[in-house]
Coordinates of C-alpha atoms and ligand atoms in Angstrom, one line a residue:
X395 CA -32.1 98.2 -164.7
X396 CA -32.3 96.2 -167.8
X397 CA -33.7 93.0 -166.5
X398 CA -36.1 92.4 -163.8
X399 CA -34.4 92.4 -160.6
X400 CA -34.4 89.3 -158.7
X401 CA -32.7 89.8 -155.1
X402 CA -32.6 87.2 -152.5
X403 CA -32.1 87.4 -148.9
X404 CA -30.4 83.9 -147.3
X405 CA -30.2 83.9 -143.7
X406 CA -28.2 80.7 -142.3
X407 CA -31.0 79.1 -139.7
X408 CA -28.1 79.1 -137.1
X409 CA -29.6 81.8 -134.7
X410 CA -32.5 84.3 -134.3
X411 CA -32.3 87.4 -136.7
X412 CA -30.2 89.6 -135.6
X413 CA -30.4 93.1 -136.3
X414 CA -27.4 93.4 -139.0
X415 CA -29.5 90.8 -140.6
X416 CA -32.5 92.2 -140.8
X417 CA -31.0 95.1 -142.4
X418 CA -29.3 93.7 -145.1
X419 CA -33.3 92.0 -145.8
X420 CA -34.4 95.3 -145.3
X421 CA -32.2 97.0 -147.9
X422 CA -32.5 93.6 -150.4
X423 CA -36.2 94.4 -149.8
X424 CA -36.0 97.5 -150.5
X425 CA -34.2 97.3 -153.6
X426 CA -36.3 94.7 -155.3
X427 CA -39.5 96.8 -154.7
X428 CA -37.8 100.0 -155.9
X429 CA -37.3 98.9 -158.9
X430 CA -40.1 96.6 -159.2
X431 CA -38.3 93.2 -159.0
X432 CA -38.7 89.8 -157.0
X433 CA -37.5 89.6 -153.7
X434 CA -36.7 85.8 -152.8
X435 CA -35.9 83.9 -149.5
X436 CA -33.6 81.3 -149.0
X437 CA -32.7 79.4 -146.6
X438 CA -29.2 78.5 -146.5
X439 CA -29.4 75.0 -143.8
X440 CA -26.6 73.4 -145.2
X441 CA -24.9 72.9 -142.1
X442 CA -27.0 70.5 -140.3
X443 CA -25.3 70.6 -137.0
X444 CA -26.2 74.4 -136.6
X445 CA -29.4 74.9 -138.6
X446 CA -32.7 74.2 -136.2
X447 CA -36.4 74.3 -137.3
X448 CA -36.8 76.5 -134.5
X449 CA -34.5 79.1 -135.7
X450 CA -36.3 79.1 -139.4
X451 CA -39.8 79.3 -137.7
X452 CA -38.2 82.6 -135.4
X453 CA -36.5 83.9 -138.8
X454 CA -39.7 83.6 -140.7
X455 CA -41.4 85.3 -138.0
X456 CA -39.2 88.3 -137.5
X457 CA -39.4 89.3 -141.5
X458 CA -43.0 88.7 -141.2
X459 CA -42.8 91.2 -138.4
X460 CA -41.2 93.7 -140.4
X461 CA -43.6 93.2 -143.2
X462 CA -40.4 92.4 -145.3
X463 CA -42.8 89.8 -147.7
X464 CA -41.3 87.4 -150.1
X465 CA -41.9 86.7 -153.2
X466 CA -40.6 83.4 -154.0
X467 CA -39.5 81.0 -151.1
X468 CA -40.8 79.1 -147.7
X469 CA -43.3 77.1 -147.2
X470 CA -42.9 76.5 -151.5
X471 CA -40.4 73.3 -151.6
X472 CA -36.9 74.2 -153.5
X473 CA -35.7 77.5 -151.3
X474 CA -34.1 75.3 -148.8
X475 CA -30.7 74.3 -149.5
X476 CA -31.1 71.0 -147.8
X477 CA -33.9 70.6 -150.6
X478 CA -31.6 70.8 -153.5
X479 CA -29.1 68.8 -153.0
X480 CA -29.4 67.0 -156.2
X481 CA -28.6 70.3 -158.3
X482 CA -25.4 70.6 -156.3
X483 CA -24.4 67.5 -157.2
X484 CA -25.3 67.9 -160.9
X485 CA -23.6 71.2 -161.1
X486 CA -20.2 69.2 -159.2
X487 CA -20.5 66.7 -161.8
X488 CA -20.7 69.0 -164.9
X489 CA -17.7 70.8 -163.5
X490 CA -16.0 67.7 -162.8
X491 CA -16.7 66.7 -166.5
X492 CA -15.1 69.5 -167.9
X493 CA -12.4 69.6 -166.7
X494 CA -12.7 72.4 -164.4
X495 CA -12.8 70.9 -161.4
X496 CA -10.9 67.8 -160.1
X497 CA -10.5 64.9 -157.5
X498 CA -8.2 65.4 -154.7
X499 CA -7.6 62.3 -152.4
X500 CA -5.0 64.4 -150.1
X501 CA -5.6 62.6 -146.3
X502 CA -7.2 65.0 -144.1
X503 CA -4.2 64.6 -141.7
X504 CA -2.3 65.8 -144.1
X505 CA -4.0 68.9 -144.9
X506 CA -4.7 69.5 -141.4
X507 CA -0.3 69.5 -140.9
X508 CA 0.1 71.5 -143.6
X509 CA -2.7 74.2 -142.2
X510 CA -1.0 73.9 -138.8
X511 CA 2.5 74.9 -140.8
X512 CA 0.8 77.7 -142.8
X513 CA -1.0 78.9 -139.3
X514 CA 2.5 78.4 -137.3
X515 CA 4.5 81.2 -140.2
X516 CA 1.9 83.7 -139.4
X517 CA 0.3 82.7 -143.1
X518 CA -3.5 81.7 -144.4
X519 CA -3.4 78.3 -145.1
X520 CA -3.6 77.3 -149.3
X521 CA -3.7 74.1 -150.7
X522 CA -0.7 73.0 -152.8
X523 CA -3.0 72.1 -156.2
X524 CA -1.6 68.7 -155.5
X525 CA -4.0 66.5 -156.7
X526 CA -4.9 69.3 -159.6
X527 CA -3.2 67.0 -162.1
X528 CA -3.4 63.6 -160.8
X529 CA -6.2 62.3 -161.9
X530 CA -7.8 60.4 -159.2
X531 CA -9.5 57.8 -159.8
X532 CA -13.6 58.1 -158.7
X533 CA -13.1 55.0 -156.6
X534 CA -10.8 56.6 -154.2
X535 CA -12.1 58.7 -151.8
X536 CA -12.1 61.7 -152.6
X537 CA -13.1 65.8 -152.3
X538 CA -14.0 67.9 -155.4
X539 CA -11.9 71.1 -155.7
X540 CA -12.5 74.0 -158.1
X541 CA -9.3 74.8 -160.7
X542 CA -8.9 78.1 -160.2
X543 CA -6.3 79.9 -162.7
X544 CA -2.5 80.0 -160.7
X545 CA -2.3 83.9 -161.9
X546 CA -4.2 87.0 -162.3
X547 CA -6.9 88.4 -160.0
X548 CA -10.6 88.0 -159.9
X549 CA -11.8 92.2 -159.8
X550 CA -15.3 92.5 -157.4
X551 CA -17.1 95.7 -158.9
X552 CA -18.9 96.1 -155.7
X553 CA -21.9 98.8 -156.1
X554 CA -20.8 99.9 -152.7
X555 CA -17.1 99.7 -152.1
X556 CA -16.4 100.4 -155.9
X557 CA -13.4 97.6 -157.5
X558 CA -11.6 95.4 -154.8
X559 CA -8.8 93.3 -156.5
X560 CA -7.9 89.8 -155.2
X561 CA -4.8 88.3 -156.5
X562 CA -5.5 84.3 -157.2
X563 CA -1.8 84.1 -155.3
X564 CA -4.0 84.9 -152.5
X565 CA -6.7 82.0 -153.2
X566 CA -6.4 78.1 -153.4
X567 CA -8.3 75.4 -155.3
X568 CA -11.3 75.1 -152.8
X569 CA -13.3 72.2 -152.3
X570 CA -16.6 72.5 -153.7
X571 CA -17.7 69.0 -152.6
X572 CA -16.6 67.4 -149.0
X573 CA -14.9 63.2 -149.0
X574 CA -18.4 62.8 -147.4
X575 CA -20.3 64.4 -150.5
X576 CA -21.7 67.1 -148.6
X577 CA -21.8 70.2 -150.8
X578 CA -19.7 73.5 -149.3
X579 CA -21.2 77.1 -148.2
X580 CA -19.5 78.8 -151.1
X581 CA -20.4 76.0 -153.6
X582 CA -24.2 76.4 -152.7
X583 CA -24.3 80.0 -152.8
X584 CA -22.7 80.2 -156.3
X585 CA -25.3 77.4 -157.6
X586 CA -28.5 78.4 -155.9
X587 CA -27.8 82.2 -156.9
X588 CA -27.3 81.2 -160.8
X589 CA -30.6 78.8 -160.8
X590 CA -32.4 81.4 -158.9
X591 CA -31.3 83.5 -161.6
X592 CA -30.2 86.2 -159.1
X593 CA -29.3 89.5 -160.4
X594 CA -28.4 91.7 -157.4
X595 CA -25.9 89.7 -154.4
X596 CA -27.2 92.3 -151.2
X597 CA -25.4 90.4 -148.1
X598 CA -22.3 91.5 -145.3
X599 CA -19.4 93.4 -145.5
X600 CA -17.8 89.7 -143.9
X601 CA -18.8 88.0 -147.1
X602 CA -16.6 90.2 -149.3
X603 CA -13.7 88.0 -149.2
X604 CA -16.0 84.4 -150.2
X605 CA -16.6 86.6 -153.6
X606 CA -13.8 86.0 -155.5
X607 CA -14.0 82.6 -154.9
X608 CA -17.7 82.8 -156.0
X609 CA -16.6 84.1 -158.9
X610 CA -14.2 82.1 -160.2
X611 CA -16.9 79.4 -159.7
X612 CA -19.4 81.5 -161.5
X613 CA -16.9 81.6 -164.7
X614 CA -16.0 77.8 -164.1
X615 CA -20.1 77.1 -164.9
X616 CA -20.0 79.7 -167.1
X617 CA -22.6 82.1 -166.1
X618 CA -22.8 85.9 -165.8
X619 CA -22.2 86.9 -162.3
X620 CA -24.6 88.9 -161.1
X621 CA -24.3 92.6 -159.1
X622 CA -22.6 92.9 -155.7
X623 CA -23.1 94.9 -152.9
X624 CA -21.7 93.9 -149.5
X625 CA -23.1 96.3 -146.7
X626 CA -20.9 97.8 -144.3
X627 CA -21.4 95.9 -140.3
X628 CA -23.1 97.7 -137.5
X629 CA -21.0 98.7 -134.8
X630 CA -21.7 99.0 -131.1
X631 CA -21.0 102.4 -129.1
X632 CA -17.5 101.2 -128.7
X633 CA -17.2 101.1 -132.6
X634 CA -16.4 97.1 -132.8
X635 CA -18.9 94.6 -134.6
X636 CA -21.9 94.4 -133.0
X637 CA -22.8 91.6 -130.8
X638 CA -24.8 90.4 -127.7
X639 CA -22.0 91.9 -125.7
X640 CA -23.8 95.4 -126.6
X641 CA -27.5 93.8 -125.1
X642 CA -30.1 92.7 -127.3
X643 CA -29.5 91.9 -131.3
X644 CA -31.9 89.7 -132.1
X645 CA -35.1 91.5 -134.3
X646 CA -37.5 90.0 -131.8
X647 CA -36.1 90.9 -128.7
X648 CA -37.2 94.4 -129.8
X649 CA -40.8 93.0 -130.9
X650 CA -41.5 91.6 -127.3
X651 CA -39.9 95.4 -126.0
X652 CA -43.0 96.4 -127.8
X653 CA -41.2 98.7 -130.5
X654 CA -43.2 98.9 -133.5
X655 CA -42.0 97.4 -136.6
X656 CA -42.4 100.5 -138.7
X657 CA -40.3 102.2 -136.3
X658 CA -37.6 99.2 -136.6
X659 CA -38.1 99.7 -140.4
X660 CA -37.6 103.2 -140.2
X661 CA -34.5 102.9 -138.0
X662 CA -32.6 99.8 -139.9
X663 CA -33.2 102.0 -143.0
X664 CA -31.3 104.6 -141.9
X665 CA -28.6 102.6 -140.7
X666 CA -25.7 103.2 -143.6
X667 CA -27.8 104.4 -145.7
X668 CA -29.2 108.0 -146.3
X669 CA -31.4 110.7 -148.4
X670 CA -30.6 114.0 -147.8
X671 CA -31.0 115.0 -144.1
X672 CA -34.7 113.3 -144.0
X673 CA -34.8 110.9 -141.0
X674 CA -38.7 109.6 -140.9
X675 CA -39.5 107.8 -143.4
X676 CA -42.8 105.5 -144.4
X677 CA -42.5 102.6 -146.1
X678 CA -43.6 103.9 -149.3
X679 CA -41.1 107.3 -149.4
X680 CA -38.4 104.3 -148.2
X681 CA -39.2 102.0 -151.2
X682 CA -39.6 105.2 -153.6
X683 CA -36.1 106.6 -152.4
X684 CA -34.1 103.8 -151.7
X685 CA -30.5 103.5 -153.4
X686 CA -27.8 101.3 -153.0
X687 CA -25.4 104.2 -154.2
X688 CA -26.3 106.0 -151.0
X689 CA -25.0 103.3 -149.0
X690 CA -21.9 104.5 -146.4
X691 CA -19.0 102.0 -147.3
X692 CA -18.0 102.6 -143.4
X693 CA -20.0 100.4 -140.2
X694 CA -22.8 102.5 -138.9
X695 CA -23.2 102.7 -135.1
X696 CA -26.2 100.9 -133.9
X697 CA -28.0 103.8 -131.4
X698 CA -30.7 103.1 -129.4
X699 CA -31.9 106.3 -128.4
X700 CA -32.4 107.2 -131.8
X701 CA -34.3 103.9 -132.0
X702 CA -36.2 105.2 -129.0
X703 CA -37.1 108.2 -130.6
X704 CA -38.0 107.1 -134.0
X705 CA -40.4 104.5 -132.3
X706 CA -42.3 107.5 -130.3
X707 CA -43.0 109.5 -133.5
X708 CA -44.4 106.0 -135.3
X709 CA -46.2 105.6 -131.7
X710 CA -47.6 109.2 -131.7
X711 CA -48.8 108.7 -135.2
X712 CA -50.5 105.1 -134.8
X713 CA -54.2 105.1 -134.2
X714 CA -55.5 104.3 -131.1
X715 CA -57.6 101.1 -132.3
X716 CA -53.9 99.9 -133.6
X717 CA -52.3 100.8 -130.7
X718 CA -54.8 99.1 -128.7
X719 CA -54.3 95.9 -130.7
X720 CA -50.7 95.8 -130.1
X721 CA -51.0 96.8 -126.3
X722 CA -53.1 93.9 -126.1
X723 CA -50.9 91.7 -127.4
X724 CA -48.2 92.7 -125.4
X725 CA -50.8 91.7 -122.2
X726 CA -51.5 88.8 -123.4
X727 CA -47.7 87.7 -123.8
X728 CA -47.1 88.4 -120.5
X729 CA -50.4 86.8 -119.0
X730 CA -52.2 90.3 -118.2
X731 CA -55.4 90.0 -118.1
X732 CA -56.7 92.1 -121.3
X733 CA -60.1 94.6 -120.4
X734 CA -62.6 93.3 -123.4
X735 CA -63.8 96.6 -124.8
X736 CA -61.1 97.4 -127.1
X737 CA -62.5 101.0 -127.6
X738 CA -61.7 101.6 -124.3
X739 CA -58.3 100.2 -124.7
X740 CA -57.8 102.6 -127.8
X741 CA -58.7 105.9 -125.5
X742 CA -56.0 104.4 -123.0
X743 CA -53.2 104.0 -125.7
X744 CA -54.3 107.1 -127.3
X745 CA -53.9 108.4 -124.1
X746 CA -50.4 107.1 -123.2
X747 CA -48.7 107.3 -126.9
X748 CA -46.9 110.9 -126.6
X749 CA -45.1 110.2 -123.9
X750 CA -44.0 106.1 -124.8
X751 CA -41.2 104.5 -127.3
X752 CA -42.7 101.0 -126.4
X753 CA -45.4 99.3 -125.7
X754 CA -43.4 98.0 -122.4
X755 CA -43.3 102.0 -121.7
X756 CA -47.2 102.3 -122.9
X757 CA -47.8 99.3 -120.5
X758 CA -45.7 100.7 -117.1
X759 CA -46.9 103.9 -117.8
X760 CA -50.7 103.2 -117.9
X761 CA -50.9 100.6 -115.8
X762 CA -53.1 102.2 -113.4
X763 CA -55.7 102.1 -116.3
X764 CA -55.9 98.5 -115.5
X765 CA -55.8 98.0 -111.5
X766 CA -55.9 100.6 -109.0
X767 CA -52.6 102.1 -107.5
X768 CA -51.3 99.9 -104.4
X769 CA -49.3 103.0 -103.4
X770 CA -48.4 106.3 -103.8
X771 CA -45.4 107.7 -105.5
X772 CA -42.6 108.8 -104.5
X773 CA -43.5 109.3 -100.8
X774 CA -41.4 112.9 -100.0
X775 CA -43.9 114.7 -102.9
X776 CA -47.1 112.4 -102.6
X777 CA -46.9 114.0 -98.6
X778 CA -46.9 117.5 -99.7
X779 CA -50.3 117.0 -101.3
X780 CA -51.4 115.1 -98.3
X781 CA -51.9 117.9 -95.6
X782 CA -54.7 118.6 -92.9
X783 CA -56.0 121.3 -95.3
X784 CA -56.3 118.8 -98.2
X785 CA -59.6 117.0 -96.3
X786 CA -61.7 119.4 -96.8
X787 CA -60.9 120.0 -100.5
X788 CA -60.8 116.9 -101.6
X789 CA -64.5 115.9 -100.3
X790 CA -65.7 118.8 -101.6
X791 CA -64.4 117.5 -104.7
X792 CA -65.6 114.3 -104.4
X793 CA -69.3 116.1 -103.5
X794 CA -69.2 117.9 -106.9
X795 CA -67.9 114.8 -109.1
X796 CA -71.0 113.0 -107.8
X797 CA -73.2 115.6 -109.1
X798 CA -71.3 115.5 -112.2
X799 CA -73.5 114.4 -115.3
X800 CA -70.7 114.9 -117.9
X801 CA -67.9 113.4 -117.4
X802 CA -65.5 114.8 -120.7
X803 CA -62.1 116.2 -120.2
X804 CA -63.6 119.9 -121.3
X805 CA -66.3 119.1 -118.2
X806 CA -64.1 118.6 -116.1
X807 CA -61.8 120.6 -116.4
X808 CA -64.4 123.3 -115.9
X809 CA -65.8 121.6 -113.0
X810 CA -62.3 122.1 -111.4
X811 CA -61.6 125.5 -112.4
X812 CA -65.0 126.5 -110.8
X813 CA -64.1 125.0 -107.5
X814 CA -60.4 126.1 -107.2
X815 CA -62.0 130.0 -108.1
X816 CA -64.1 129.2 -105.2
X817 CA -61.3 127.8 -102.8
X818 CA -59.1 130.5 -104.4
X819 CA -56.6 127.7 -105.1
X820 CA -54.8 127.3 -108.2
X821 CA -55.8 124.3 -110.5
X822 CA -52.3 122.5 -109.9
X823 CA -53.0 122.2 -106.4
X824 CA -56.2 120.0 -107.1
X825 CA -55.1 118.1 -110.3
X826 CA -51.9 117.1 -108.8
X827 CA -54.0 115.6 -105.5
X828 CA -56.4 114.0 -108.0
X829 CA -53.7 112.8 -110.2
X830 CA -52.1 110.8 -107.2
X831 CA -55.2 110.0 -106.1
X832 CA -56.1 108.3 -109.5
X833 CA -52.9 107.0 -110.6
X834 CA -50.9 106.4 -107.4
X835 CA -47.6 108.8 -109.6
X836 CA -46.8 112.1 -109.6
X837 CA -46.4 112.3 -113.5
X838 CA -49.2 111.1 -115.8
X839 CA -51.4 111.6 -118.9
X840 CA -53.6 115.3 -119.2
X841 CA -55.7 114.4 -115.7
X842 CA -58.9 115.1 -117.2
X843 CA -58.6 113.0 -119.9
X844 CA -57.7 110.6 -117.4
X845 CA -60.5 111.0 -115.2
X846 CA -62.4 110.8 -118.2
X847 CA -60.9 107.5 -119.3
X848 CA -61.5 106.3 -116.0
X849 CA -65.1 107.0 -115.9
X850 CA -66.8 108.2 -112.8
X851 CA -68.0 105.6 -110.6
X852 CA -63.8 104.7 -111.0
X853 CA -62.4 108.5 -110.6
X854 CA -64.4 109.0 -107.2
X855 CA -63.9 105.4 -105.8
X856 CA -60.1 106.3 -106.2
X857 CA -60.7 110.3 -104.5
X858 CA -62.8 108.9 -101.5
X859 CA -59.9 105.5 -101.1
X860 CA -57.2 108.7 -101.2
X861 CA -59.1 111.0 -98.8
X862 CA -59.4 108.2 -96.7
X863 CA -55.3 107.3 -96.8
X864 CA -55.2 111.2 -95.8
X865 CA -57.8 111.2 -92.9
X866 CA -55.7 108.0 -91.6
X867 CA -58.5 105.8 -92.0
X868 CA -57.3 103.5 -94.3
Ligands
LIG1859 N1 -26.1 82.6 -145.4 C1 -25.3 83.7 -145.3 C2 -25.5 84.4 -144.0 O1 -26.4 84.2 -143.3 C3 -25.5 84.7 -146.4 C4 -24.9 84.4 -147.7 C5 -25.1 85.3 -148.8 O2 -26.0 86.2 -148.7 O3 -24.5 85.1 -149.8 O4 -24.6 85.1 -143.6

């Protein structure tokens, strides 16, 4: 790269970030930090009507989320678009000046027939050039429209879909400023990307067709254009643009699931893009490897069992202290009460990780940690363990436990295999009456370690309450 790279990511505040938007953040992330460039935010509010503060705060949060940090932009004044509105209208005026762009006073009702006309033949609606030569005069009121040149094509050497020719038959003299003064999408763009001194355009596939138009303006102000790369869409299973249809889309809808955000990373990354056959990747190995040429040019499939999975390995690596952190934010969001002693909290989650994609999973999985079981589960199995024979054993149990000094998963687990050598048992039959016993399931975390977790005075206040349920006394 012969310049430093400077690559912006310009989310419209018109919705939560969605997960196609967060990727093509990720990737413009990605690229600035792989080759050691500025990554800038900017926040395209132009349309008013749309744009909430709310959706800026939850778009702010979500990249924050990701760790997807920004180098130039919000809360610094001048990377909103409603901030600059001044060096739109310089830029309209300089154009307007030389001759490049031009007044047109057509009625709205009349462009409004002749789109209805256009629409009615089956055709895209372009305006005439009417006004191209006519001079209006400033008093009049009036749009600004872009000259564009009636022949040739405007060529887009896209780094991923290669050259893609638009004929300028196929484009019209498009309105860079509205009757009302109000700056348009495509005008903004082109003017906040040359004073940001943008070198690398990373957006949508679905803005391919605004970049000839872009274009034209660029060469109209007479400024380089800079790289393009329009990603490919995510699909849903059923292979058409992904949307709410297919459940949730927005980036935080998966933070309150409790999925990590390196896992997200991790997943988003992968999404078109690809090295080799590798599919976990850090942050670092993403930033080191990271290569717009190894973007698909076809949608990728959005897959949430891969998701899933890719969240459980970044779960089975986290620490526990982490993991403990996170779980007890997740509480706390849903009013649980959280236990204090965080240690404690990290043997839980350290306990719980293997088997969970989510903290939601983490949460319903281990939630006997946190109150004892008001049942047990599933009733056909639980009454297996919960014969005539199972009395005696279990307050034998429950005598040895008390004696119990240690009370570490090796311990125990020798404590047991002592007493079912004795009952000439086999150490399923008592761990799987102690597990129901301690977590009201069938399925849990290693029992010991459990048990352990638990602590004693917990472990036998949870045998004597199930040996009671057995003996019909409570
Ligand atoms: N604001 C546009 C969007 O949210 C992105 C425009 C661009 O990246 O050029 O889709």
């Amino acid at each position: 790269m012969p310049e430093p790279v400077r690559a912006r990511f310009a989310p419209s505040p018109t919705g939560h970030l969605h997960v196609g938007g967060a990727r093509t953040a990720l990737f413009t992330w990605l690229f600035a930090r792989h080759h050691r460039g500025v990554f800038i935010l900017r926040i395209e509010d132009t349309d008013r009507s749309r744009s909430t503060e709310e959706y800026i705060a939850s778009i702010l949060e979500a990249l924050r989320w990701l760790g997807l940090d920004w180098d130039e932009g919000p809360p610094t004044p001048g990377y909103r678009q409603t901030e600059r509105l001044e060096i739109y209208k310089a830029h309209a005026e300089r154009l307007l000046a030389e001759g490049k762009a031009y007044r047109c006073a057509c009625p709205p009702e009349e462009l409004e027939a002749a789109r209805a006309a256009a629409q009615a033949r089956g055709e895209t609606f372009r305006y005439s050039g009417k006004c191209r030569d006519q001079n209006v005069a400033a008093d009049v009121p009036h749009a600004l429209r872009l000259k564009i040149p009636r022949s040739g094509q405007t060529v887009v050497q896209d780094l991923i879909h290669g050259r893609v020719t638009f004929d300028h038959g196929q484009l019209d003299d498009w309105i860079l400023v509205r009757t009302d003064g109000s700056p348009t999408y495509n005008f903004c763009v082109v003017v906040d990307d040359v004073t940001m001194k943008i070198t690398h355009v990373i957006r949508g596939n679905d803005h391919l067709s605004n970049t000839p138009k872009q274009i034209l303006c660029y060469h109209a102000l007479g400024y380089p254009v800079p790289a393009f790369a329009h990603i490919p869409m995510i699909l849903g299973p059923d292979r058409s643009r992904l949307s709410k249809r297919h459940g949730a889309t927005s980036v935080l809808a998966f933070k309150e699931e409790g999925f990590l955000p390196e896992a997200m990373v991790n997943y988003l990354a992968r999404l078109g893009w690809s090295h080799g056959d590798q599919e976990i990747f850090s942050r670092e190995e993403l930033i080191e490897h990271f290569d717009l040429a190894k973007v698909g040019q076809a949608g990728a499939v959005f897959d949430r069992a891969k998701l899933e999975w890719l969240s459980n390995h970044w779960m089975r690596q986290a620490p526990g202290e982490r993991l403990a952190h996170d779980l007890a934010s997740y509480m706390e969001r849903r009013g649980i009460p959280v236990p204090s002693d965080r240690r404690w909290l990290a043997q839980v989650a350290d306990s719980l990780k293997e088997r969970a994609s989510t903290l939601r999973q983490m949460f319903e999985m281990g939630v006997f940690y946190f109150a004892e079981p008001a049942n047990y589960d599933p009733p056909e199995i639980v009454a297996k363990f919960f014969t005539p024979e199972a009395i005696p054993r279990l307050a034998l149990l429950i005598k040895r436990l008390e004696a119990q000094e240690a009370f570490e998963p090796d311990a125990l687990e020798s404590l047991y295999r002592g007493l079912v050598a004795q009952l000439e048992l086999k150490l399923v039959d008592l761990a799987q009456l102690t597990r129901i016993a301690l977590t009201g399931k069938t399925v849990s975390p290693p029992i010991f370690q459990v048990a352990a977790i638990l602590g004693k005075e917990r472990t036998l206040a949870r045998l004597k309450k199930c040996l009671a349920v057995i003996e019909g006394k409570a």
